[in-house]
Amino acid sequence: MITATQIRGARAMIGMSIEELAAASGLPVETVRALENGEFAGEPHALFDVRSTLEANGIIFLSSGNQDEGGPGIRLRARTSSDDGIRPENLNAANDD
């Protein structure tokens, strides 16, 4: 089980809006908002869809007891590709966004 705080934190960590999370998970915005407010009753499939979407975007959910101290949390999955981005010495106007 994940918490409402984990959902909010995970979304913020990857820079995803409520609207983007709702669209990616196939749920109405109101449902995602309710999950982020801790209103899980009657929405087990919605909770699964949100969790799956966030995990597909690089989030790992930590349950209580996964660390030496503390309760449930989140973290980003380690990069598996060799893409480390652009090295500082290679930054220039041509590769600006």
PDB file of N, CA and C in Angstrom:
ATOM      1  N   MET A   1       0.845  -1.178   0.000  1.00  0.00           N
ATOM      2  CA  MET A   1       0.000   0.000   0.000  1.00  0.00           C
ATOM      3  C   MET A   1       0.891   1.242   0.000  1.00  0.00           C
ATOM      4  N   ILE A   2       0.591   2.199  -0.832  1.00  0.00           N
ATOM      5  CA  ILE A   2       1.313   3.459  -0.839  1.00  0.00           C
ATOM      6  C   ILE A   2       0.436   4.532  -0.204  1.00  0.00           C
ATOM      7  N   THR A   3       1.074   5.593   0.225  1.00  0.00           N
ATOM      8  CA  THR A   3       0.340   6.650   0.911  1.00  0.00           C
ATOM      9  C   THR A   3       0.077   7.826  -0.024  1.00  0.00           C
ATOM     10  N   ALA A   4      -0.839   8.678   0.394  1.00  0.00           N
ATOM     11  CA  ALA A   4      -1.147   9.893  -0.361  1.00  0.00           C
ATOM     12  C   ALA A   4       0.082  10.785  -0.448  1.00  0.00           C
ATOM     13  N   THR A   5       0.842  10.854   0.623  1.00  0.00           N
ATOM     14  CA  THR A   5       2.059  11.667   0.645  1.00  0.00           C
ATOM     15  C   THR A   5       3.077  11.133  -0.359  1.00  0.00           C
ATOM     16  N   GLN A   6       3.200   9.817  -0.467  1.00  0.00           N
ATOM     17  CA  GLN A   6       4.117   9.231  -1.449  1.00  0.00           C
ATOM     18  C   GLN A   6       3.684   9.587  -2.872  1.00  0.00           C
ATOM     19  N   ILE A   7       2.393   9.557  -3.131  1.00  0.00           N
ATOM     20  CA  ILE A   7       1.894   9.895  -4.469  1.00  0.00           C
ATOM     21  C   ILE A   7       2.229  11.344  -4.801  1.00  0.00           C
ATOM     22  N   ARG A   8       1.916  12.260  -3.884  1.00  0.00           N
ATOM     23  CA  ARG A   8       2.218  13.677  -4.115  1.00  0.00           C
ATOM     24  C   ARG A   8       3.707  13.907  -4.303  1.00  0.00           C
ATOM     25  N   GLY A   9       4.505  13.284  -3.448  1.00  0.00           N
ATOM     26  CA  GLY A   9       5.953  13.451  -3.529  1.00  0.00           C
ATOM     27  C   GLY A   9       6.539  12.874  -4.806  1.00  0.00           C
ATOM     28  N   ALA A  10       6.040  11.716  -5.212  1.00  0.00           N
ATOM     29  CA  ALA A  10       6.540  11.074  -6.429  1.00  0.00           C
ATOM     30  C   ALA A  10       6.217  11.927  -7.650  1.00  0.00           C
ATOM     31  N   ARG A  11       5.027  12.441  -7.688  1.00  0.00           N
ATOM     32  CA  ARG A  11       4.612  13.292  -8.815  1.00  0.00           C
ATOM     33  C   ARG A  11       5.484  14.533  -8.876  1.00  0.00           C
ATOM     34  N   ALA A  12       5.718  15.137  -7.720  1.00  0.00           N
ATOM     35  CA  ALA A  12       6.558  16.335  -7.671  1.00  0.00           C
ATOM     36  C   ALA A  12       8.002  16.003  -8.055  1.00  0.00           C
ATOM     37  N   MET A  13       8.486  14.859  -7.614  1.00  0.00           N
ATOM     38  CA  MET A  13       9.878  14.487  -7.877  1.00  0.00           C
ATOM     39  C   MET A  13      10.171  14.361  -9.374  1.00  0.00           C
ATOM     40  N   ILE A  14       9.191  13.895 -10.128  1.00  0.00           N
ATOM     41  CA  ILE A  14       9.425  13.737 -11.569  1.00  0.00           C
ATOM     42  C   ILE A  14       8.843  14.903 -12.362  1.00  0.00           C
ATOM     43  N   GLY A  15       8.310  15.913 -11.666  1.00  0.00           N
ATOM     44  CA  GLY A  15       7.815  17.107 -12.333  1.00  0.00           C
ATOM     45  C   GLY A  15       6.564  16.899 -13.153  1.00  0.00           C
ATOM     46  N   MET A  16       5.685  16.047 -12.665  1.00  0.00           N
ATOM     47  CA  MET A  16       4.452  15.724 -13.382  1.00  0.00           C
ATOM     48  C   MET A  16       3.279  16.433 -12.708  1.00  0.00           C
ATOM     49  N   SER A  17       2.440  17.085 -13.484  1.00  0.00           N
ATOM     50  CA  SER A  17       1.258  17.743 -12.926  1.00  0.00           C
ATOM     51  C   SER A  17       0.174  16.694 -12.644  1.00  0.00           C
ATOM     52  N   ILE A  18      -0.827  17.084 -11.880  1.00  0.00           N
ATOM     53  CA  ILE A  18      -1.963  16.183 -11.619  1.00  0.00           C
ATOM     54  C   ILE A  18      -2.625  15.810 -12.946  1.00  0.00           C
ATOM     55  N   GLU A  19      -2.768  16.791 -13.825  1.00  0.00           N
ATOM     56  CA  GLU A  19      -3.404  16.542 -15.122  1.00  0.00           C
ATOM     57  C   GLU A  19      -2.593  15.542 -15.954  1.00  0.00           C
ATOM     58  N   GLU A  20      -1.270  15.676 -15.930  1.00  0.00           N
ATOM     59  CA  GLU A  20      -0.416  14.750 -16.678  1.00  0.00           C
ATOM     60  C   GLU A  20      -0.482  13.339 -16.099  1.00  0.00           C
ATOM     61  N   LEU A  21      -0.482  13.237 -14.774  1.00  0.00           N
ATOM     62  CA  LEU A  21      -0.588  11.923 -14.133  1.00  0.00           C
ATOM     63  C   LEU A  21      -1.935  11.285 -14.440  1.00  0.00           C
ATOM     64  N   ALA A  22      -2.988  12.081 -14.400  1.00  0.00           N
ATOM     65  CA  ALA A  22      -4.319  11.558 -14.710  1.00  0.00           C
ATOM     66  C   ALA A  22      -4.369  11.034 -16.144  1.00  0.00           C
ATOM     67  N   ALA A  23      -3.853  11.812 -17.082  1.00  0.00           N
ATOM     68  CA  ALA A  23      -3.865  11.392 -18.488  1.00  0.00           C
ATOM     69  C   ALA A  23      -3.034  10.134 -18.693  1.00  0.00           C
ATOM     70  N   ALA A  24      -1.847  10.086 -18.094  1.00  0.00           N
ATOM     71  CA  ALA A  24      -0.952   8.934 -18.272  1.00  0.00           C
ATOM     72  C   ALA A  24      -1.512   7.661 -17.638  1.00  0.00           C
ATOM     73  N   SER A  25      -2.282   7.815 -16.568  1.00  0.00           N
ATOM     74  CA  SER A  25      -2.836   6.643 -15.891  1.00  0.00           C
ATOM     75  C   SER A  25      -4.247   6.302 -16.363  1.00  0.00           C
ATOM     76  N   GLY A  26      -4.813   7.160 -17.218  1.00  0.00           N
ATOM     77  CA  GLY A  26      -6.155   6.903 -17.743  1.00  0.00           C
ATOM     78  C   GLY A  26      -7.267   7.161 -16.744  1.00  0.00           C
ATOM     79  N   LEU A  27      -7.020   8.033 -15.793  1.00  0.00           N
ATOM     80  CA  LEU A  27      -8.001   8.324 -14.748  1.00  0.00           C
ATOM     81  C   LEU A  27      -8.453   9.778 -14.831  1.00  0.00           C
ATOM     82  N   PRO A  28      -9.635  10.071 -14.302  1.00  0.00           N
ATOM     83  CA  PRO A  28     -10.069  11.462 -14.226  1.00  0.00           C
ATOM     84  C   PRO A  28      -9.186  12.244 -13.233  1.00  0.00           C
ATOM     85  N   VAL A  29      -9.005  13.524 -13.481  1.00  0.00           N
ATOM     86  CA  VAL A  29      -8.216  14.381 -12.598  1.00  0.00           C
ATOM     87  C   VAL A  29      -8.770  14.326 -11.173  1.00  0.00           C
ATOM     88  N   GLU A  30     -10.095  14.301 -11.039  1.00  0.00           N
ATOM     89  CA  GLU A  30     -10.721  14.276  -9.716  1.00  0.00           C
ATOM     90  C   GLU A  30     -10.312  13.029  -8.926  1.00  0.00           C
ATOM     91  N   THR A  31     -10.155  11.908  -9.613  1.00  0.00           N
ATOM     92  CA  THR A  31      -9.758  10.667  -8.942  1.00  0.00           C
ATOM     93  C   THR A  31      -8.328  10.768  -8.435  1.00  0.00           C
ATOM     94  N   VAL A  32      -7.433  11.302  -9.266  1.00  0.00           N
ATOM     95  CA  VAL A  32      -6.036  11.460  -8.844  1.00  0.00           C
ATOM     96  C   VAL A  32      -5.959  12.438  -7.677  1.00  0.00           C
ATOM     97  N   ARG A  33      -6.693  13.504  -7.747  1.00  0.00           N
ATOM     98  CA  ARG A  33      -6.721  14.491  -6.656  1.00  0.00           C
ATOM     99  C   ARG A  33      -7.218  13.828  -5.363  1.00  0.00           C
ATOM    100  N   ALA A  34      -8.256  13.003  -5.472  1.00  0.00           N
ATOM    101  CA  ALA A  34      -8.783  12.304  -4.289  1.00  0.00           C
ATOM    102  C   ALA A  34      -7.729  11.361  -3.707  1.00  0.00           C
ATOM    103  N   LEU A  35      -7.000  10.640  -4.556  1.00  0.00           N
ATOM    104  CA  LEU A  35      -5.949   9.740  -4.078  1.00  0.00           C
ATOM    105  C   LEU A  35      -4.857  10.530  -3.359  1.00  0.00           C
ATOM    106  N   GLU A  36      -4.504  11.694  -3.887  1.00  0.00           N
ATOM    107  CA  GLU A  36      -3.484  12.526  -3.248  1.00  0.00           C
ATOM    108  C   GLU A  36      -3.968  13.123  -1.935  1.00  0.00           C
ATOM    109  N   ASN A  37      -5.268  13.146  -1.738  1.00  0.00           N
ATOM    110  CA  ASN A  37      -5.842  13.632  -0.480  1.00  0.00           C
ATOM    111  C   ASN A  37      -6.110  12.501   0.505  1.00  0.00           C
ATOM    112  N   GLY A  38      -5.732  11.281   0.137  1.00  0.00           N
ATOM    113  CA  GLY A  38      -5.892  10.140   1.036  1.00  0.00           C
ATOM    114  C   GLY A  38      -7.246   9.482   0.986  1.00  0.00           C
ATOM    115  N   GLU A  39      -8.021   9.771  -0.038  1.00  0.00           N
ATOM    116  CA  GLU A  39      -9.361   9.198  -0.172  1.00  0.00           C
ATOM    117  C   GLU A  39      -9.294   7.965  -1.077  1.00  0.00           C
ATOM    118  N   PHE A  40      -8.830   6.837  -0.507  1.00  0.00           N
ATOM    119  CA  PHE A  40      -8.620   5.625  -1.287  1.00  0.00           C
ATOM    120  C   PHE A  40      -9.854   4.729  -1.373  1.00  0.00           C
ATOM    121  N   ALA A  41     -10.830   4.943  -0.534  1.00  0.00           N
ATOM    122  CA  ALA A  41     -11.992   4.048  -0.453  1.00  0.00           C
ATOM    123  C   ALA A  41     -12.650   3.844  -1.811  1.00  0.00           C
ATOM    124  N   GLY A  42     -12.803   2.591  -2.190  1.00  0.00           N
ATOM    125  CA  GLY A  42     -13.500   2.252  -3.427  1.00  0.00           C
ATOM    126  C   GLY A  42     -12.692   2.470  -4.687  1.00  0.00           C
ATOM    127  N   GLU A  43     -11.403   2.747  -4.564  1.00  0.00           N
ATOM    128  CA  GLU A  43     -10.574   3.035  -5.733  1.00  0.00           C
ATOM    129  C   GLU A  43      -9.324   2.156  -5.825  1.00  0.00           C
ATOM    130  N   PRO A  44      -9.398   0.846  -5.540  1.00  0.00           N
ATOM    131  CA  PRO A  44      -8.167   0.045  -5.585  1.00  0.00           C
ATOM    132  C   PRO A  44      -7.532   0.000  -6.976  1.00  0.00           C
ATOM    133  N   HIS A  45      -8.339  -0.042  -8.023  1.00  0.00           N
ATOM    134  CA  HIS A  45      -7.766  -0.071  -9.376  1.00  0.00           C
ATOM    135  C   HIS A  45      -7.110   1.261  -9.708  1.00  0.00           C
ATOM    136  N   ALA A  46      -7.667   2.359  -9.214  1.00  0.00           N
ATOM    137  CA  ALA A  46      -7.103   3.683  -9.465  1.00  0.00           C
ATOM    138  C   ALA A  46      -5.745   3.811  -8.783  1.00  0.00           C
ATOM    139  N   LEU A  47      -5.649   3.313  -7.568  1.00  0.00           N
ATOM    140  CA  LEU A  47      -4.390   3.351  -6.836  1.00  0.00           C
ATOM    141  C   LEU A  47      -3.332   2.530  -7.575  1.00  0.00           C
ATOM    142  N   PHE A  48      -3.715   1.379  -8.073  1.00  0.00           N
ATOM    143  CA  PHE A  48      -2.799   0.534  -8.847  1.00  0.00           C
ATOM    144  C   PHE A  48      -2.352   1.251 -10.118  1.00  0.00           C
ATOM    145  N   ASP A  49      -3.281   1.897 -10.818  1.00  0.00           N
ATOM    146  CA  ASP A  49      -2.952   2.597 -12.065  1.00  0.00           C
ATOM    147  C   ASP A  49      -1.988   3.755 -11.821  1.00  0.00           C
ATOM    148  N   VAL A  50      -2.220   4.513 -10.753  1.00  0.00           N
ATOM    149  CA  VAL A  50      -1.340   5.636 -10.421  1.00  0.00           C
ATOM    150  C   VAL A  50       0.044   5.121 -10.045  1.00  0.00           C
ATOM    151  N   ARG A  51       0.079   4.096  -9.218  1.00  0.00           N
ATOM    152  CA  ARG A  51       1.382   3.534  -8.808  1.00  0.00           C
ATOM    153  C   ARG A  51       2.145   3.019 -10.020  1.00  0.00           C
ATOM    154  N   SER A  52       1.480   2.278 -10.894  1.00  0.00           N
ATOM    155  CA  SER A  52       2.137   1.737 -12.082  1.00  0.00           C
ATOM    156  C   SER A  52       2.678   2.846 -12.981  1.00  0.00           C
ATOM    157  N   THR A  53       1.908   3.905 -13.132  1.00  0.00           N
ATOM    158  CA  THR A  53       2.333   5.035 -13.968  1.00  0.00           C
ATOM    159  C   THR A  53       3.558   5.705 -13.381  1.00  0.00           C
ATOM    160  N   LEU A  54       3.558   5.938 -12.082  1.00  0.00           N
ATOM    161  CA  LEU A  54       4.693   6.588 -11.441  1.00  0.00           C
ATOM    162  C   LEU A  54       5.934   5.694 -11.493  1.00  0.00           C
ATOM    163  N   GLU A  55       5.748   4.403 -11.296  1.00  0.00           N
ATOM    164  CA  GLU A  55       6.881   3.474 -11.385  1.00  0.00           C
ATOM    165  C   GLU A  55       7.445   3.427 -12.803  1.00  0.00           C
ATOM    166  N   ALA A  56       6.582   3.509 -13.802  1.00  0.00           N
ATOM    167  CA  ALA A  56       7.037   3.521 -15.198  1.00  0.00           C
ATOM    168  C   ALA A  56       7.832   4.784 -15.512  1.00  0.00           C
ATOM    169  N   ASN A  57       7.637   5.819 -14.695  1.00  0.00           N
ATOM    170  CA  ASN A  57       8.358   7.075 -14.880  1.00  0.00           C
ATOM    171  C   ASN A  57       9.559   7.205 -13.945  1.00  0.00           C
ATOM    172  N   GLY A  58       9.986   6.099 -13.363  1.00  0.00           N
ATOM    173  CA  GLY A  58      11.233   6.096 -12.598  1.00  0.00           C
ATOM    174  C   GLY A  58      11.127   6.167 -11.100  1.00  0.00           C
ATOM    175  N   ILE A  59       9.936   6.063 -10.538  1.00  0.00           N
ATOM    176  CA  ILE A  59       9.771   6.138  -9.088  1.00  0.00           C
ATOM    177  C   ILE A  59       9.828   4.737  -8.475  1.00  0.00           C
ATOM    178  N   ILE A  60      10.503   4.648  -7.347  1.00  0.00           N
ATOM    179  CA  ILE A  60      10.510   3.426  -6.532  1.00  0.00           C
ATOM    180  C   ILE A  60       9.843   3.779  -5.213  1.00  0.00           C
ATOM    181  N   PHE A  61       8.830   3.009  -4.836  1.00  0.00           N
ATOM    182  CA  PHE A  61       8.140   3.225  -3.572  1.00  0.00           C
ATOM    183  C   PHE A  61       8.803   2.382  -2.494  1.00  0.00           C
ATOM    184  N   LEU A  62       9.123   3.019  -1.364  1.00  0.00           N
ATOM    185  CA  LEU A  62       9.743   2.342  -0.239  1.00  0.00           C
ATOM    186  C   LEU A  62       8.722   2.187   0.873  1.00  0.00           C
ATOM    187  N   SER A  63       8.602   0.982   1.390  1.00  0.00           N
ATOM    188  CA  SER A  63       7.668   0.773   2.496  1.00  0.00           C
ATOM    189  C   SER A  63       8.390   0.971   3.817  1.00  0.00           C
ATOM    190  N   SER A  64       7.637   1.068   4.868  1.00  0.00           N
ATOM    191  CA  SER A  64       8.219   1.182   6.194  1.00  0.00           C
ATOM    192  C   SER A  64       9.116  -0.020   6.430  1.00  0.00           C
ATOM    193  N   GLY A  65      10.291   0.211   6.954  1.00  0.00           N
ATOM    194  CA  GLY A  65      11.193  -0.903   7.228  1.00  0.00           C
ATOM    195  C   GLY A  65      12.204  -1.158   6.131  1.00  0.00           C
ATOM    196  N   ASN A  66      12.096  -0.477   4.989  1.00  0.00           N
ATOM    197  CA  ASN A  66      13.085  -0.649   3.930  1.00  0.00           C
ATOM    198  C   ASN A  66      14.397   0.043   4.254  1.00  0.00           C
ATOM    199  N   GLN A  67      14.368   0.980   5.159  1.00  0.00           N
ATOM    200  CA  GLN A  67      15.554   1.730   5.545  1.00  0.00           C
ATOM    201  C   GLN A  67      15.774   1.539   7.044  1.00  0.00           C
ATOM    202  N   ASP A  68      16.927   1.961   7.516  1.00  0.00           N
ATOM    203  CA  ASP A  68      17.218   1.811   8.943  1.00  0.00           C
ATOM    204  C   ASP A  68      16.221   2.559   9.813  1.00  0.00           C
ATOM    205  N   GLU A  69      15.848   3.752   9.370  1.00  0.00           N
ATOM    206  CA  GLU A  69      14.901   4.556  10.137  1.00  0.00           C
ATOM    207  C   GLU A  69      13.875   5.147   9.197  1.00  0.00           C
ATOM    208  N   GLY A  70      12.786   5.585   9.749  1.00  0.00           N
ATOM    209  CA  GLY A  70      11.792   6.291   8.953  1.00  0.00           C
ATOM    210  C   GLY A  70      10.684   5.395   8.457  1.00  0.00           C
ATOM    211  N   GLY A  71       9.695   6.048   7.898  1.00  0.00           N
ATOM    212  CA  GLY A  71       8.533   5.343   7.390  1.00  0.00           C
ATOM    213  C   GLY A  71       8.587   5.201   5.885  1.00  0.00           C
ATOM    214  N   PRO A  72       7.427   5.106   5.263  1.00  0.00           N
ATOM    215  CA  PRO A  72       7.368   4.935   3.819  1.00  0.00           C
ATOM    216  C   PRO A  72       7.976   6.138   3.104  1.00  0.00           C
ATOM    217  N   GLY A  73       8.532   5.885   1.929  1.00  0.00           N
ATOM    218  CA  GLY A  73       9.154   6.969   1.168  1.00  0.00           C
ATOM    219  C   GLY A  73       9.185   6.660  -0.316  1.00  0.00           C
ATOM    220  N   ILE A  74       9.939   7.473  -1.038  1.00  0.00           N
ATOM    221  CA  ILE A  74      10.097   7.308  -2.481  1.00  0.00           C
ATOM    222  C   ILE A  74      11.539   7.610  -2.848  1.00  0.00           C
ATOM    223  N   ARG A  75      11.939   7.142  -4.006  1.00  0.00           N
ATOM    224  CA  ARG A  75      13.235   7.501  -4.577  1.00  0.00           C
ATOM    225  C   ARG A  75      13.171   7.303  -6.072  1.00  0.00           C
ATOM    226  N   LEU A  76      14.149   7.863  -6.764  1.00  0.00           N
ATOM    227  CA  LEU A  76      14.228   7.681  -8.206  1.00  0.00           C
ATOM    228  C   LEU A  76      15.032   6.430  -8.514  1.00  0.00           C
ATOM    229  N   ARG A  77      14.619   5.715  -9.531  1.00  0.00           N
ATOM    230  CA  ARG A  77      15.340   4.545  -9.988  1.00  0.00           C
ATOM    231  C   ARG A  77      16.677   4.994 -10.570  1.00  0.00           C
ATOM    232  N   ALA A  78      17.714   4.230 -10.352  1.00  0.00           N
ATOM    233  CA  ALA A  78      19.025   4.546 -10.901  1.00  0.00           C
ATOM    234  C   ALA A  78      18.971   4.467 -12.420  1.00  0.00           C
ATOM    235  N   ARG A  79      19.708   5.333 -13.060  1.00  0.00           N
ATOM    236  CA  ARG A  79      19.764   5.298 -14.525  1.00  0.00           C
ATOM    237  C   ARG A  79      20.391   3.998 -14.989  1.00  0.00           C
ATOM    238  N   THR A  80      19.809   3.408 -16.009  1.00  0.00           N
ATOM    239  CA  THR A  80      20.365   2.175 -16.556  1.00  0.00           C
ATOM    240  C   THR A  80      21.051   2.420 -17.885  1.00  0.00           C
ATOM    241  N   SER A  81      20.853   3.613 -18.453  1.00  0.00           N
ATOM    242  CA  SER A  81      21.484   3.915 -19.737  1.00  0.00           C
ATOM    243  C   SER A  81      22.829   4.582 -19.493  1.00  0.00           C
ATOM    244  N   SER A  82      23.589   4.692 -20.532  1.00  0.00           N
ATOM    245  CA  SER A  82      24.889   5.340 -20.428  1.00  0.00           C
ATOM    246  C   SER A  82      24.792   6.833 -20.700  1.00  0.00           C
ATOM    247  N   ASP A  83      23.563   7.359 -20.855  1.00  0.00           N
ATOM    248  CA  ASP A  83      23.372   8.778 -21.122  1.00  0.00           C
ATOM    249  C   ASP A  83      23.529   9.570 -19.833  1.00  0.00           C
ATOM    250  N   ASP A  84      24.675  10.208 -19.686  1.00  0.00           N
ATOM    251  CA  ASP A  84      24.932  11.020 -18.506  1.00  0.00           C
ATOM    252  C   ASP A  84      24.672  12.490 -18.769  1.00  0.00           C
ATOM    253  N   GLY A  85      24.032  12.787 -19.891  1.00  0.00           N
ATOM    254  CA  GLY A  85      23.749  14.175 -20.217  1.00  0.00           C
ATOM    255  C   GLY A  85      24.914  14.820 -20.948  1.00  0.00           C
ATOM    256  N   ILE A  86      24.963  16.131 -20.892  1.00  0.00           N
ATOM    257  CA  ILE A  86      26.001  16.891 -21.576  1.00  0.00           C
ATOM    258  C   ILE A  86      27.041  17.325 -20.557  1.00  0.00           C
ATOM    259  N   ARG A  87      28.260  17.049 -20.834  1.00  0.00           N
ATOM    260  CA  ARG A  87      29.354  17.458 -19.952  1.00  0.00           C
ATOM    261  C   ARG A  87      29.489  18.975 -19.979  1.00  0.00           C
ATOM    262  N   PRO A  88      29.835  19.586 -18.865  1.00  0.00           N
ATOM    263  CA  PRO A  88      29.914  21.043 -18.783  1.00  0.00           C
ATOM    264  C   PRO A  88      30.765  21.677 -19.880  1.00  0.00           C
ATOM    265  N   GLU A  89      31.875  21.064 -20.230  1.00  0.00           N
ATOM    266  CA  GLU A  89      32.735  21.642 -21.252  1.00  0.00           C
ATOM    267  C   GLU A  89      32.126  21.612 -22.664  1.00  0.00           C
ATOM    268  N   ASN A  90      31.044  20.823 -22.815  1.00  0.00           N
ATOM    269  CA  ASN A  90      30.377  20.735 -24.121  1.00  0.00           C
ATOM    270  C   ASN A  90      29.104  21.584 -24.200  1.00  0.00           C
ATOM    271  N   LEU A  91      28.801  22.313 -23.143  1.00  0.00           N
ATOM    272  CA  LEU A  91      27.616  23.160 -23.145  1.00  0.00           C
ATOM    273  C   LEU A  91      27.851  24.378 -24.056  1.00  0.00           C
ATOM    274  N   ASN A  92      26.847  24.667 -24.882  1.00  0.00           N
ATOM    275  CA  ASN A  92      26.905  25.865 -25.736  1.00  0.00           C
ATOM    276  C   ASN A  92      25.489  26.203 -26.184  1.00  0.00           C
ATOM    277  N   ALA A  93      25.350  27.276 -26.912  1.00  0.00           N
ATOM    278  CA  ALA A  93      24.032  27.730 -27.346  1.00  0.00           C
ATOM    279  C   ALA A  93      23.350  26.717 -28.254  1.00  0.00           C
ATOM    280  N   ALA A  94      24.103  25.902 -28.966  1.00  0.00           N
ATOM    281  CA  ALA A  94      23.522  24.928 -29.896  1.00  0.00           C
ATOM    282  C   ALA A  94      22.739  23.828 -29.167  1.00  0.00           C
ATOM    283  N   ASN A  95      23.094  23.526 -27.915  1.00  0.00           N
ATOM    284  CA  ASN A  95      22.371  22.466 -27.217  1.00  0.00           C
ATOM    285  C   ASN A  95      21.478  22.996 -26.097  1.00  0.00           C
ATOM    286  N   ASP A  96      21.137  24.285 -26.145  1.00  0.00           N
ATOM    287  CA  ASP A  96      20.161  24.855 -25.220  1.00  0.00           C
ATOM    288  C   ASP A  96      18.763  24.393 -25.619  1.00  0.00           C
ATOM    289  N   ASP A  97      17.887  24.247 -24.621  1.00  0.00           N
ATOM    290  CA  ASP A  97      16.495  23.896 -24.909  1.00  0.00           C
ATOM    291  C   ASP A  97      15.708  25.095 -25.312  1.00  0.00           C
TER     292      ASP A  97
END
